[in-house]
Amino acid sequence: MVNSQGFPPIREGFSVLTLLKTLPNRGNLPTRVPSCNVPAIILLGSQWGDEGKGKATDLLGGRVDYVVRYQGGNNAGHTVVIGDQKFALHLLPSGILTPEVIPVIGNGVVIDPAVLLQEMRGLNERNVDTSKLLISANAHLITPYHVTLDKVSERFLGNSKIGTTGRGIGPTYADKISRIGIRVQDLFDESILRQKVEGALLSKNQVLVKVYNRRALEVDAIVESLLEYAEALAPYVVDTALVLNKALDLNKVVLLEGGQGTLLDVDHGTYPYVTSSNPTAGGACTGSGIGPTRIDRTIGILKAYTTRVGSGPFPTELFDADGERLRTIGGEVGTTTGRARRCGWFDAPIAKFATRINGLTDTFLTKLDVLTGFDRIPVCVAYDVDGTRMEELPMTQTGFHHAKPIYEDLPGWTEDISNARSIEDLPANARSYVQFLEDISGTRISAIGVGQDRDATISLHDLIA
Ligand code: GDP
Ligand code: IMO
Ligand code: MG
């Protein structure tokens, strides 16, 4: 088979290297070309987080070489269930539970060193090896003043609060963008660290004292507390972008794992009710140092219904017994903060949006089992925005706040599907539901989750090959 230029298509196993060897060397250009197997894959949340990214990453862990967190911090809570063992991960990539995987915390992540070391210790106590962890020297550090500022600024917002996780995420990213952040590499140069903390506290102390009525922070105390982590973190710190690109050169498979979800993205989400980073596909490039041409797969993790934690608009939110039932059966309680998650029906305009914004190639539909037993399952197919039917997300925040769901009811099923391992094992109505979501969201559904466990999954298309 050949394409329009007469070359065999790359996906058919043709090597660009072979092609370029046949071309004349162009002047001083390097002759080495990247491998064309492009084995970097993004896995991200398609809704407001908690879609089941942890389980999906863990499931793929056995077939990848590196798993990289590319943004967010310990605002994330990823639950992974393996047999009778349950793990809650916050900063460490979910691939850490697969012994062969090299887990990486990329430059786009914000790290609370105390939380990271505690998480590593907790896993070590359960015989999970964390020694292969790689941490980017460019990742920013969450310090105690970031956590304080997160909490006090939320308090001051009153009814308009974002409902953050209170982990210091927003203030740390704000400092990064303002160029007054402290990075992992600063831990290894005391005089630079001191200079940077002094610089940051100049403005922080003004704000803490004059706006929030708090005590000023001492430079020495902050520097000393940060230096305490230097020795413990040093063995893990590398130039992760270099390591990952070299791994790709050697055809290693790199999985880029997002925290949060598409609608929590600071650029594309329901701003200002978002997190302060880019969980969407573009964030995977900036947060890891891997260029877009080296990524050939983007997998969206999509829950069969919708949940959200914290404040902000949520058109399909349920305040009735159905919502309570989703919460109870789905175990919809925050892994990080223990807050009850807001629950609602599936929202197709959101799924379509996630497909588009992330250029999804595949969807992993999770928690289908939670819908078992509902007589009818409404799916929001469009919104009524002030009398106008809209198939897509409204352009403005006000429009989204006014969006009322327009539902199409699908018939439910009563059979227990938790042991289904192939699509044929699903009752006809469950299959129709999946087909309806695939058609309306515009991405093929390649896997379906029917339970918490790693194995409770139906595979339709290979997510890696
Ligand atoms: P993440 O933040 O996207 O990793 O998701 P969380 O771990 O915060 O929340 C998802 C929850 O759903 C976790 O408790 C998972 O163990 C669980 N889960 C994931 N997939 C499935 C599934 O297909 N069915 C059921 N019943 N639970 C699932
Ligand atoms: P995972 O990775 C769900 C929400 C918070 C809040 C907003 C901003 O488990 O899917 P932040 O502390 O980030 O400044 O809070 O974002 N949020 C999440 N919601 N899952 C998450 O992560 C979240 N991380 C942040 O509830 O509304
Ligand atoms: Mg979560």
CSV table of N, CA, C and O in Angstrom, one decimal, residues 6 78 133 149 178 189 192 196 200 208 229 245 248 265 312 377 465:
chain,number,residue,atom,x,y,z
A,6,GLY,N,3.6,8.2,-2.9
A,6,GLY,CA,4.2,7.0,-3.3
A,6,GLY,C,5.0,6.3,-2.2
A,6,GLY,O,5.7,5.3,-2.5
A,78,HIS,N,-5.5,9.6,42.9
A,78,HIS,CA,-5.7,8.5,42.0
A,78,HIS,C,-5.8,7.2,42.8
A,78,HIS,O,-4.8,6.8,43.4
A,133,LEU,N,12.3,6.3,40.8
A,133,LEU,CA,11.6,7.6,40.6
A,133,LEU,C,12.6,8.6,40.0
A,133,LEU,O,13.7,8.7,40.5
A,149,LEU,N,-1.4,30.6,51.7
A,149,LEU,CA,-2.0,31.6,50.8
A,149,LEU,C,-3.2,30.9,50.1
A,149,LEU,O,-4.3,31.6,49.9
A,178,SER,N,4.9,34.2,37.7
A,178,SER,CA,5.4,35.5,38.0
A,178,SER,C,6.9,35.5,38.1
A,178,SER,O,7.5,36.5,38.5
A,189,ASP,N,21.6,24.6,46.0
A,189,ASP,CA,22.5,25.7,46.0
A,189,ASP,C,21.9,26.7,47.0
A,189,ASP,O,21.0,27.5,46.8
A,192,ILE,N,21.6,30.5,46.3
A,192,ILE,CA,20.6,30.8,45.4
A,192,ILE,C,19.2,30.6,46.0
A,192,ILE,O,18.3,31.5,45.8
A,196,LYS,N,16.3,33.5,46.4
A,196,LYS,CA,15.0,33.3,45.8
A,196,LYS,C,13.9,33.4,46.9
A,196,LYS,O,12.8,34.0,46.6
A,200,ALA,N,10.9,36.2,47.0
A,200,ALA,CA,9.5,35.8,47.1
A,200,ALA,C,8.8,36.4,48.3
A,200,ALA,O,7.7,36.9,48.2
A,208,LEU,N,0.5,38.8,53.1
A,208,LEU,CA,0.1,38.0,54.3
A,208,LEU,C,-0.2,39.0,55.5
A,208,LEU,O,-1.3,38.8,56.1
A,229,TYR,N,15.0,18.9,52.9
A,229,TYR,CA,14.5,17.9,51.9
A,229,TYR,C,15.6,17.6,50.8
A,229,TYR,O,15.5,16.6,50.1
A,245,ASN,N,13.4,12.0,26.2
A,245,ASN,CA,13.6,12.1,24.8
A,245,ASN,C,14.6,11.0,24.3
A,245,ASN,O,14.5,10.4,23.2
A,248,LEU,N,12.8,7.8,24.1
A,248,LEU,CA,12.0,7.7,22.9
A,248,LEU,C,12.9,7.4,21.7
A,248,LEU,O,12.5,6.6,20.8
A,265,ASP,N,-9.0,22.6,33.2
A,265,ASP,CA,-7.8,23.2,32.6
A,265,ASP,C,-8.0,24.8,32.7
A,265,ASP,O,-9.0,25.3,32.5
A,312,GLY,N,-18.5,25.7,41.0
A,312,GLY,CA,-18.5,25.9,39.6
A,312,GLY,C,-19.7,25.3,38.9
A,312,GLY,O,-20.3,24.4,39.5
A,377,ILE,N,-31.7,5.8,31.7
A,377,ILE,CA,-30.5,6.6,31.9
A,377,ILE,C,-30.5,7.8,31.0
A,377,ILE,O,-30.3,7.7,29.8
A,465,ALA,N,-0.6,-0.6,21.1
A,465,ALA,CA,0.0,-1.0,19.9
A,465,ALA,C,-0.5,-0.1,18.7
A,465,ALA,O,-1.6,0.5,18.8
